Amino acid sequence: MAAATRPSAESGRDGLRAAFSGLTTRGRSFLAAGIAAAVCAYVLGQGDLLRVGLLLAVLPLICAVALHRTQDRVTGSRRLTPVRVPAGAEARVQLRMNNVSRLPTGLLMLQDRVPYVLGPRPRFVLDRVEPGGRREVSYRVRSDLRGRYPLGPLQLRLTDPFGLVELTRSFRDFDTLTVIPRTEPLPPVRLTGESSGYGDGRQRSLALAGDDDVIPRGYRHGDDLRRVHWRSTARYGELMVRREEQPQRSRATVLLDTRRVAFRGAGPDSAFEWAVSAAASTLVHLLERGFSVRLLTDTGDTVGGEGSGGYSSGGSESAEAAGLMMDTLAVVGHSDGAGLSRACDAVRGGNEGLLIAFFGDLDDAQADLAAKMRQRSGAAVAFVLDSAQWAGEGRAASGGPDEERLRRLRETGWTAVAASPGVSFAELWRHAGNAPAGRGTPGGWA
C-alpha cells in the first residue's frame, strides 16, 4: 500500500517553490502579459489597464498556491492481489485516490511505474474530485518470466481549471509482485522411500495415493479399550490396540542443478526454465501429499522449514515453507559452480528419504557424485536434461553422452529419466512411476 505523507514546513516551502515553477506556457504568458500591462498602465497613467494587468499577473500565482495546498491533501494507495502469481497469470492492481481537503480538486492524471516486462505503463485521467470524495481505478499486470518486480511509485499530476499550473507528485512507497514458476498437476504415483518423522512405528514407505494401513501394537496398561483392534487381536492371539501416534511423515529432497556450465540457452523455453518449473511442480505435489520437503541446490543451499535438516513440517508451517521455496524458485539463477560436491555433502546421513533431482549436463565426475548421493538416500529419481538438445543443436552436437550418463545413474540405483523437449513433465512423472527401479534400489517404484 502506498499512501501520501504530510510534508514538513521546510518541504512545504520547497513545494511552494516547485508550485511556482510548475507554471504552464499559458500561465507564464498570463504572468508576462499582466506585468507588461501593469508597466504600461504606470507609464500611461491608466488605472483600468493597471487593474487588468494585476488580474492577469495574480491569477497564475493564486492557482499555484491553491494547487499546492490541494496536492498535500490528496492521498493515494495501491492494492495488489494476489502478490504471488504463476508465470503467465494476471494480477490486479487497484489504485485509490482520496481528497481529504475541503476544496475540490482539479483534473487528476495518475501514472504508475511498472517494469517493461509487466506491460505498458498505466495512465488514468480522473475528473474533479469533490471534498472528502475518492476515486478508484484498476489495471492488470502479467509476466511470462518469473521474478520479483516492483510496482511504483505512483505519480500524481494535478492541473487547475484554467490550465495555468501543472504539478507532479510522486508517492514514496511501492509494492512487489512475485512471479513464481509455472506448475502443473502431477498424477498420483506410488513412491517408495524411507520415512522419518513422528510416531513410534518402524520405518515404512508412504504412498502418494491411498491411505496407510493401520499398524497395531501390543496392549499396554492404561490403554483405552475402545482402541482395541480386534482383527489383529484374533490374528496374534494377544490384545492389540491401534497406535495413538500419528503416522510417520516421509521426507523428500528436491535437488535443482543450477550450474551455468550444465545448461545452454535462455528464455522461457530453455532447459533451465523447464527444470525450475518441474522442481516447483514436484514441491507442490509432495507437500500436498503430506511429505516433509526441502529444496536443495548444487551450491548446498537448503530452503524448507525450521525443522531438523531444513525440512518443512505439517500445518501452517508447511504452507509457509511452500511459499518460501516458491519465492526462492522465482528468483533462482545460474550458479558459477562447476560441480555437485556441495549438494552431495548436504545429502548427508542415510535417512534422507526420497531424493528427486533435476540435472543438467553431467560429466564423469558429476555422475560419480550423483552416485554417492544415491547411496545416502532411501530412493532416488533423476530427470536428466541434455541442454544441447534443448538448445536445438541436436544430440550429435552434445557428443551423445546422454544414454551413457543415464546408464551409469541406473547402475547406481537411480531411477533415471531423460527429459526431452516437447514432453510434459506430468508424462515424465508418470513414466518414472512405472519405470523399474535401478539396480540396488530397495523396494523401487511400484
Short mmCIF file of C-alpha atoms in Angstrom, two decimals:
data_model
loop_
_atom_site.label_atom_id
_atom_site.label_comp_id
_atom_site.label_asym_id
_atom_site.label_seq_id
_atom_site.Cartn_x
_atom_site.Cartn_y
_atom_site.Cartn_z
CA MET A 1 0.00 0.00 0.00
CA ALA A 2 1.32 3.43 -0.92
CA ALA A 3 -0.06 6.42 0.90
CA ALA A 4 0.63 10.15 0.97
CA THR A 5 2.52 11.73 3.85
CA ARG A 6 2.22 15.19 5.33
CA PRO A 7 5.10 17.48 4.34
CA SER A 8 7.16 19.39 6.88
CA ALA A 9 7.45 23.21 6.93
CA GLU A 10 10.73 23.11 5.03
CA SER A 11 9.37 20.70 2.47
CA GLY A 12 6.30 22.93 2.25
CA ARG A 13 8.45 25.88 1.22
CA ASP A 14 10.22 23.70 -1.31
CA GLY A 15 6.86 22.51 -2.57
CA LEU A 16 5.59 26.07 -2.90
CA ARG A 17 8.71 26.97 -4.87
CA ALA A 18 8.11 23.95 -7.06
CA ALA A 19 4.49 25.01 -7.50
CA PHE A 20 5.57 28.35 -8.99
CA SER A 21 8.00 26.51 -11.24
CA GLY A 22 5.06 24.39 -12.44
CA LEU A 23 3.52 27.24 -14.45
CA THR A 24 2.47 26.10 -17.89
CA THR A 25 3.07 28.08 -21.07
CA ARG A 26 -0.36 29.60 -20.65
CA GLY A 27 0.39 30.51 -17.04
CA ARG A 28 3.70 32.11 -17.96
CA SER A 29 2.00 34.03 -20.75
CA PHE A 30 -0.64 35.32 -18.32
CA LEU A 31 2.06 36.39 -15.89
CA ALA A 32 4.13 38.14 -18.56
CA ALA A 33 1.08 39.88 -20.02
CA GLY A 34 0.00 41.07 -16.60
CA ILE A 35 3.42 42.52 -15.78
CA ALA A 36 3.59 44.23 -19.19
CA ALA A 37 0.10 45.68 -18.75
CA ALA A 38 0.96 46.98 -15.28
CA VAL A 39 4.12 48.69 -16.57
CA CYS A 40 2.24 50.30 -19.47
CA ALA A 41 -0.53 51.42 -17.11
CA TYR A 42 2.05 53.07 -14.85
CA VAL A 43 3.73 54.86 -17.77
CA LEU A 44 0.47 55.95 -19.39
CA GLY A 45 -1.36 56.62 -16.14
CA GLN A 46 -4.26 54.28 -16.99
CA GLY A 47 -5.90 52.90 -13.82
CA ASP A 48 -8.20 50.46 -15.64
CA LEU A 49 -5.28 48.92 -17.50
CA LEU A 50 -3.43 48.55 -14.20
CA ARG A 51 -6.31 46.56 -12.72
CA VAL A 52 -6.38 44.28 -15.78
CA GLY A 53 -2.62 43.75 -15.54
CA LEU A 54 -2.79 42.90 -11.86
CA LEU A 55 -5.56 40.37 -12.54
CA LEU A 56 -3.54 38.69 -15.29
CA ALA A 57 -0.41 38.56 -13.12
CA VAL A 58 -2.07 37.42 -9.88
CA LEU A 59 -4.32 34.72 -11.34
CA PRO A 60 -1.49 32.22 -12.10
CA LEU A 61 0.02 32.83 -8.65
CA ILE A 62 -3.32 32.18 -6.94
CA CYS A 63 -3.75 28.96 -8.95
CA ALA A 64 -0.24 27.82 -8.00
CA VAL A 65 -0.88 28.38 -4.26
CA ALA A 66 -4.30 26.68 -4.39
CA LEU A 67 -2.92 23.71 -6.32
CA HIS A 68 -0.02 23.37 -3.88
CA ARG A 69 -2.45 23.20 -0.95
CA THR A 70 -4.62 20.72 -2.81
CA GLN A 71 -1.82 18.28 -3.63
CA ASP A 72 -0.88 18.00 0.03
CA ARG A 73 -4.41 16.88 0.81
CA VAL A 74 -4.73 14.18 -1.82
CA THR A 75 -3.70 10.72 -0.64
CA GLY A 76 -3.13 7.65 -2.76
CA SER A 77 -2.97 3.93 -2.08
CA ARG A 78 -2.31 0.78 -4.07
CA ARG A 79 -3.64 -2.72 -3.53
CA LEU A 80 -2.08 -5.70 -5.29
CA THR A 81 -3.99 -9.01 -5.44
CA PRO A 82 -2.53 -11.53 -5.38
CA VAL A 83 1.06 -10.70 -4.50
CA ARG A 84 2.31 -14.07 -5.81
CA VAL A 85 1.19 -15.39 -9.22
CA PRO A 86 2.43 -18.12 -11.56
CA ALA A 87 4.16 -17.08 -14.76
CA GLY A 88 1.58 -16.25 -17.40
CA ALA A 89 -1.15 -15.42 -14.87
CA GLU A 90 -2.55 -11.95 -14.20
CA ALA A 91 -2.54 -9.88 -11.03
CA ARG A 92 -4.89 -6.96 -10.35
CA VAL A 93 -3.66 -3.60 -9.12
CA GLN A 94 -6.23 -1.23 -7.63
CA LEU A 95 -5.42 2.46 -7.16
CA ARG A 96 -7.43 4.71 -4.83
CA MET A 97 -7.21 8.49 -4.58
CA ASN A 98 -8.81 10.29 -1.62
CA ASN A 99 -9.45 14.05 -1.39
CA VAL A 100 -9.18 14.82 2.33
CA SER A 101 -9.40 18.60 1.90
CA ARG A 102 -12.43 20.91 1.99
CA LEU A 103 -11.82 22.06 -1.56
CA PRO A 104 -12.49 20.14 -4.78
CA THR A 105 -9.54 19.09 -6.90
CA GLY A 106 -8.92 19.89 -10.50
CA LEU A 107 -8.11 17.37 -13.19
CA LEU A 108 -6.02 14.46 -11.86
CA MET A 109 -3.74 12.35 -14.03
CA LEU A 110 -2.36 9.13 -12.50
CA GLN A 111 0.62 7.14 -13.69
CA ASP A 112 2.02 4.03 -12.01
CA ARG A 113 5.53 2.86 -12.73
CA VAL A 114 5.80 -0.80 -13.70
CA PRO A 115 8.69 -2.75 -15.26
CA TYR A 116 8.59 -3.15 -19.00
CA VAL A 117 8.19 -6.93 -18.69
CA LEU A 118 4.82 -6.45 -16.96
CA GLY A 119 3.33 -4.42 -19.80
CA PRO A 120 2.84 -0.76 -20.71
CA ARG A 121 2.84 1.91 -18.03
CA PRO A 122 -0.79 2.50 -16.93
CA ARG A 123 -2.15 6.05 -17.10
CA PHE A 124 -5.53 7.35 -15.93
CA VAL A 125 -7.33 10.71 -16.06
CA LEU A 126 -9.70 11.49 -13.19
CA ASP A 127 -12.25 14.25 -13.27
CA ARG A 128 -12.84 16.71 -10.46
CA VAL A 129 -12.94 15.01 -7.03
CA GLU A 130 -15.33 16.57 -4.53
CA PRO A 131 -14.25 17.36 -0.95
CA GLY A 132 -13.98 14.11 1.03
CA GLY A 133 -14.52 12.07 -2.14
CA ARG A 134 -12.49 9.27 -3.63
CA ARG A 135 -11.88 7.64 -6.98
CA GLU A 136 -10.77 4.08 -7.75
CA VAL A 137 -9.19 2.69 -10.89
CA SER A 138 -7.53 -0.64 -11.60
CA TYR A 139 -5.30 -2.34 -14.11
CA ARG A 140 -3.80 -5.77 -14.63
CA VAL A 141 -0.20 -6.91 -14.97
CA ARG A 142 1.14 -10.14 -16.42
CA SER A 143 4.57 -11.65 -16.99
CA ASP A 144 5.76 -14.80 -18.72
CA LEU A 145 9.09 -14.55 -16.90
CA ARG A 146 9.45 -15.46 -13.27
CA GLY A 147 11.00 -12.96 -10.88
CA ARG A 148 10.26 -10.18 -8.40
CA TYR A 149 9.02 -6.94 -9.90
CA PRO A 150 8.50 -3.60 -8.11
CA LEU A 151 5.30 -1.63 -8.72
CA GLY A 152 5.51 2.11 -8.12
CA PRO A 153 5.99 4.71 -7.02
CA LEU A 154 2.66 6.20 -8.02
CA GLN A 155 2.82 9.57 -9.75
CA LEU A 156 0.03 12.14 -9.50
CA ARG A 157 -0.27 15.10 -11.87
CA LEU A 158 -2.65 17.94 -10.96
CA THR A 159 -3.83 20.86 -13.07
CA ASP A 160 -6.04 23.84 -12.25
CA PRO A 161 -9.30 24.50 -14.16
CA PHE A 162 -7.64 27.27 -16.23
CA GLY A 163 -4.62 25.17 -17.21
CA LEU A 164 -2.20 27.71 -15.81
CA VAL A 165 -0.30 25.40 -13.39
CA GLU A 166 0.63 21.73 -13.61
CA LEU A 167 2.21 19.88 -10.66
CA THR A 168 3.62 16.34 -10.47
CA ARG A 169 3.83 14.46 -7.19
CA SER A 170 5.39 11.04 -6.53
CA PHE A 171 4.49 8.82 -3.61
CA ARG A 172 7.37 7.04 -1.93
CA ASP A 173 6.09 3.52 -1.29
CA PHE A 174 5.89 0.66 -3.75
CA ASP A 175 4.69 -2.96 -3.82
CA THR A 176 6.41 -6.09 -5.11
CA LEU A 177 4.86 -8.68 -7.39
CA THR A 178 6.41 -12.15 -7.21
CA VAL A 179 6.02 -14.24 -10.36
CA ILE A 180 6.67 -17.87 -9.47
CA PRO A 181 7.38 -20.69 -11.96
CA ARG A 182 4.53 -22.40 -13.70
CA THR A 183 3.36 -25.62 -12.09
CA GLU A 184 1.32 -28.45 -13.49
CA PRO A 185 -0.69 -31.09 -11.63
CA LEU A 186 1.09 -34.42 -11.40
CA PRO A 187 -0.60 -37.81 -11.46
CA PRO A 188 -0.54 -39.87 -8.25
CA VAL A 189 2.20 -42.47 -8.49
CA ARG A 190 3.41 -44.76 -5.78
CA LEU A 191 6.77 -43.70 -4.40
CA THR A 192 8.88 -45.82 -2.12
CA GLY A 193 11.39 -44.32 0.29
CA GLU A 194 12.36 -44.26 3.89
CA SER A 195 10.19 -42.16 6.18
CA SER A 196 11.30 -40.45 9.30
CA GLY A 197 9.26 -38.18 11.45
CA TYR A 198 6.96 -38.54 14.37
CA GLY A 199 5.43 -41.74 15.75
CA ASP A 200 6.91 -44.87 17.23
CA GLY A 201 6.48 -47.15 14.24
CA ARG A 202 9.18 -48.73 12.17
CA GLN A 203 10.41 -47.12 9.00
CA ARG A 204 7.91 -47.72 6.25
CA SER A 205 7.06 -46.47 2.81
CA LEU A 206 4.40 -43.84 2.29
CA ALA A 207 2.42 -43.82 -0.92
CA LEU A 208 1.24 -40.75 -2.78
CA ALA A 209 -2.10 -42.45 -3.39
CA GLY A 210 -4.29 -44.18 -0.86
CA ASP A 211 -4.32 -44.31 2.95
CA ASP A 212 -1.82 -46.08 5.16
CA ASP A 213 -2.80 -49.40 6.68
CA VAL A 214 -3.47 -49.47 10.39
CA ILE A 215 -0.42 -50.81 12.24
CA PRO A 216 -1.44 -52.06 15.70
CA ARG A 217 0.82 -52.59 18.69
CA GLY A 218 0.63 -54.65 21.84
CA TYR A 219 -1.72 -53.60 24.62
CA ARG A 220 -0.16 -51.52 27.41
CA HIS A 221 -1.54 -50.90 30.85
CA GLY A 222 -3.79 -47.85 30.76
CA ASP A 223 -4.65 -48.02 27.05
CA ASP A 224 -8.24 -47.18 26.17
CA LEU A 225 -10.15 -50.38 25.44
CA ARG A 226 -12.03 -48.58 22.71
CA ARG A 227 -8.80 -48.59 20.69
CA VAL A 228 -8.53 -52.39 20.69
CA HIS A 229 -8.05 -53.72 17.17
CA TRP A 230 -10.00 -56.98 17.33
CA ARG A 231 -8.91 -58.36 13.98
CA SER A 232 -5.24 -58.13 14.93
CA THR A 233 -6.04 -59.45 18.39
CA ALA A 234 -7.55 -62.58 16.84
CA ARG A 235 -4.61 -62.92 14.48
CA TYR A 236 -1.79 -62.58 17.02
CA GLY A 237 -3.57 -64.20 19.94
CA GLU A 238 -2.95 -61.23 22.26
CA LEU A 239 -4.64 -57.93 22.88
CA MET A 240 -3.63 -55.38 20.22
CA VAL A 241 -4.56 -51.67 20.05
CA ARG A 242 -4.33 -49.02 17.33
CA ARG A 243 -1.39 -46.69 17.56
CA GLU A 244 -2.13 -43.40 19.24
CA GLU A 245 0.71 -41.63 17.48
CA GLN A 246 0.38 -40.02 14.11
CA PRO A 247 1.73 -41.98 11.15
CA GLN A 248 5.26 -41.25 10.17
CA ARG A 249 5.82 -38.29 7.88
CA SER A 250 8.03 -39.14 4.94
CA ARG A 251 10.87 -36.88 3.92
CA ALA A 252 11.74 -35.77 0.43
CA THR A 253 14.53 -33.63 -1.00
CA VAL A 254 14.15 -31.85 -4.34
CA LEU A 255 17.58 -31.13 -5.83
CA LEU A 256 17.85 -28.48 -8.54
CA ASP A 257 21.04 -28.26 -10.58
CA THR A 258 21.69 -24.56 -11.32
CA ARG A 259 25.26 -24.75 -12.68
CA ARG A 260 25.80 -22.38 -15.57
CA VAL A 261 28.05 -24.91 -17.31
CA ALA A 262 25.26 -27.52 -17.21
CA PHE A 263 22.70 -25.54 -19.22
CA ARG A 264 22.71 -23.75 -22.53
CA GLY A 265 20.30 -21.19 -23.88
CA ALA A 266 17.96 -18.78 -22.12
CA GLY A 267 14.34 -17.73 -22.18
CA PRO A 268 11.02 -19.28 -21.13
CA ASP A 269 11.57 -22.37 -23.31
CA SER A 270 15.12 -23.12 -22.21
CA ALA A 271 16.20 -26.27 -20.40
CA PHE A 272 16.93 -24.40 -17.18
CA GLU A 273 13.47 -22.81 -17.03
CA TRP A 274 11.91 -26.22 -17.63
CA ALA A 275 13.92 -27.67 -14.73
CA VAL A 276 12.85 -24.83 -12.42
CA SER A 277 9.18 -25.28 -13.36
CA ALA A 278 9.41 -29.07 -12.91
CA ALA A 279 11.04 -28.65 -9.49
CA ALA A 280 8.23 -26.29 -8.45
CA SER A 281 5.60 -28.79 -9.60
CA THR A 282 7.32 -31.54 -7.63
CA LEU A 283 7.47 -29.45 -4.46
CA VAL A 284 3.79 -28.58 -4.62
CA HIS A 285 2.83 -32.18 -5.37
CA LEU A 286 4.83 -33.66 -2.49
CA LEU A 287 3.62 -31.07 0.02
CA GLU A 288 0.02 -31.78 -0.96
CA ARG A 289 0.67 -35.48 -0.34
CA GLY A 290 1.94 -34.90 3.19
CA PHE A 291 5.71 -35.10 2.69
CA SER A 292 8.20 -33.04 4.66
CA VAL A 293 10.07 -31.39 1.82
CA ARG A 294 13.17 -29.27 1.40
CA LEU A 295 14.63 -27.60 -1.68
CA LEU A 296 18.35 -28.11 -2.31
CA THR A 297 20.58 -26.57 -4.99
CA ASP A 298 24.01 -27.51 -6.25
CA THR A 299 25.50 -24.73 -4.09
CA GLY A 300 24.41 -26.62 -0.95
CA ASP A 301 21.80 -24.01 -0.01
CA THR A 302 18.70 -25.51 1.58
CA VAL A 303 15.24 -23.94 1.67
CA GLY A 304 12.46 -25.50 3.69
CA GLY A 305 11.12 -25.40 7.21
CA GLU A 306 12.69 -24.82 10.58
CA GLY A 307 12.67 -28.47 11.49
CA SER A 308 15.52 -30.95 11.50
CA GLY A 309 17.61 -30.75 8.36
CA GLY A 310 15.58 -27.86 6.98
CA TYR A 311 12.55 -29.99 6.17
CA SER A 312 9.07 -28.49 6.35
CA SER A 313 6.61 -29.65 8.97
CA GLY A 314 2.89 -30.02 8.78
CA GLY A 315 0.09 -27.50 9.15
CA SER A 316 0.65 -23.78 8.68
CA GLU A 317 4.44 -24.19 8.78
CA SER A 318 4.23 -26.36 5.67
CA ALA A 319 2.32 -23.62 3.84
CA GLU A 320 4.91 -21.04 4.88
CA ALA A 321 7.72 -23.33 3.70
CA ALA A 322 5.95 -23.82 0.38
CA GLY A 323 5.71 -20.06 -0.09
CA LEU A 324 9.37 -19.63 0.82
CA MET A 325 10.50 -22.31 -1.61
CA MET A 326 8.37 -20.89 -4.42
CA ASP A 327 9.74 -17.41 -3.75
CA THR A 328 13.24 -18.87 -3.97
CA LEU A 329 12.47 -20.54 -7.29
CA ALA A 330 11.03 -17.25 -8.57
CA VAL A 331 14.46 -15.61 -8.43
CA VAL A 332 16.85 -18.55 -8.68
CA GLY A 333 19.53 -18.14 -11.33
CA HIS A 334 22.61 -19.88 -12.59
CA SER A 335 25.43 -20.57 -10.18
CA ASP A 336 29.09 -20.23 -11.08
CA GLY A 337 29.99 -23.59 -9.55
CA ALA A 338 31.30 -26.39 -11.71
CA GLY A 339 30.40 -29.39 -9.55
CA LEU A 340 27.83 -31.04 -7.29
CA SER A 341 30.13 -31.63 -4.31
CA ARG A 342 28.29 -29.20 -2.02
CA ALA A 343 24.95 -30.76 -2.83
CA CYS A 344 26.42 -34.19 -2.17
CA ASP A 345 27.61 -33.05 1.25
CA ALA A 346 24.15 -31.62 2.01
CA VAL A 347 22.55 -35.01 1.31
CA ARG A 348 24.08 -36.40 4.49
CA GLY A 349 23.36 -39.42 6.62
CA GLY A 350 21.42 -42.45 5.49
CA ASN A 351 17.88 -41.45 6.42
CA GLU A 352 17.10 -38.75 3.91
CA GLY A 353 14.03 -40.43 2.42
CA LEU A 354 13.12 -39.72 -1.18
CA LEU A 355 15.51 -37.75 -3.42
CA ILE A 356 14.24 -36.20 -6.66
CA ALA A 357 16.91 -34.45 -8.73
CA PHE A 358 16.87 -32.31 -11.87
CA PHE A 359 20.27 -32.45 -13.54
CA GLY A 360 21.71 -30.60 -16.50
CA ASP A 361 24.72 -31.90 -18.42
CA LEU A 362 26.76 -34.38 -16.35
CA ASP A 363 30.36 -35.32 -16.93
CA ASP A 364 32.06 -38.36 -15.42
CA ALA A 365 32.99 -36.59 -12.18
CA GLN A 366 29.48 -35.26 -11.61
CA ALA A 367 27.96 -38.65 -12.39
CA ASP A 368 30.16 -40.16 -9.68
CA LEU A 369 28.95 -37.53 -7.19
CA ALA A 370 25.36 -38.30 -8.13
CA ALA A 371 26.07 -41.96 -7.39
CA LYS A 372 27.24 -41.00 -3.89
CA MET A 373 24.01 -39.07 -3.33
CA ARG A 374 22.03 -42.18 -4.17
CA GLN A 375 23.89 -44.15 -1.50
CA ARG A 376 22.71 -41.67 1.12
CA SER A 377 19.00 -41.63 0.24
CA GLY A 378 16.14 -44.06 0.56
CA ALA A 379 15.10 -43.85 -3.08
CA ALA A 380 16.26 -41.57 -5.87
CA VAL A 381 14.73 -40.29 -9.09
CA ALA A 382 16.70 -38.21 -11.59
CA PHE A 383 15.39 -36.19 -14.53
CA VAL A 384 18.38 -35.52 -16.79
CA LEU A 385 18.33 -32.76 -19.42
CA ASP A 386 20.58 -32.62 -22.46
CA SER A 387 20.99 -28.84 -22.85
CA ALA A 388 22.35 -29.13 -26.40
CA GLN A 389 19.21 -30.93 -27.45
CA TRP A 390 17.07 -28.28 -25.74
CA ALA A 391 19.05 -25.53 -27.48
CA GLY A 392 18.23 -27.09 -30.85
CA GLU A 393 21.75 -28.30 -31.53
CA GLY A 394 20.77 -31.96 -31.66
CA ARG A 395 22.24 -34.95 -29.90
CA ALA A 396 25.22 -35.11 -32.21
CA ALA A 397 26.41 -31.68 -31.10
CA SER A 398 26.43 -32.79 -27.49
CA GLY A 399 28.57 -35.82 -28.24
CA GLY A 400 25.79 -38.23 -27.35
CA PRO A 401 26.65 -38.77 -23.67
CA ASP A 402 23.06 -38.79 -22.51
CA GLU A 403 22.41 -42.55 -22.67
CA GLU A 404 25.78 -43.28 -21.07
CA ARG A 405 25.02 -40.97 -18.14
CA LEU A 406 21.56 -42.48 -17.71
CA ARG A 407 23.01 -45.98 -17.70
CA ARG A 408 25.57 -45.06 -15.05
CA LEU A 409 22.90 -43.50 -12.85
CA ARG A 410 20.66 -46.53 -13.18
CA GLU A 411 23.51 -48.87 -12.28
CA THR A 412 23.98 -46.99 -9.00
CA GLY A 413 20.29 -47.27 -8.08
CA TRP A 414 18.78 -44.13 -9.59
CA THR A 415 15.51 -44.23 -11.47
CA ALA A 416 16.82 -42.02 -14.29
CA VAL A 417 14.57 -40.46 -16.94
CA ALA A 418 15.71 -38.36 -19.91
CA ALA A 419 13.78 -35.07 -20.12
CA SER A 420 13.39 -34.25 -23.79
CA PRO A 421 11.90 -31.03 -25.19
CA GLY A 422 8.22 -31.15 -26.09
CA VAL A 423 7.31 -33.74 -23.44
CA SER A 424 5.25 -32.55 -20.47
CA PHE A 425 6.61 -33.12 -17.02
CA ALA A 426 3.41 -34.91 -15.98
CA GLU A 427 4.10 -37.60 -18.61
CA LEU A 428 7.69 -37.99 -17.44
CA TRP A 429 6.47 -38.20 -13.83
CA ARG A 430 4.07 -41.00 -14.75
CA HIS A 431 6.80 -42.75 -16.72
CA ALA A 432 9.14 -42.55 -13.74
CA GLY A 433 6.47 -44.08 -11.53
CA ASN A 434 6.05 -47.01 -13.90
CA ALA A 435 9.74 -47.49 -14.64
CA PRO A 436 11.59 -50.36 -12.97
CA ALA A 437 13.89 -49.33 -10.18
CA GLY A 438 17.59 -49.03 -10.85
CA ARG A 439 19.77 -51.84 -9.65
CA GLY A 440 20.31 -51.57 -5.92
CA THR A 441 17.13 -49.62 -5.18
CA PRO A 442 15.39 -51.17 -2.14
CA GLY A 443 11.74 -51.63 -2.92
CA GLY A 444 11.93 -49.47 -6.01
CA TRP A 445 8.87 -47.99 -7.65
CA ALA A 446 5.54 -49.69 -7.92
#
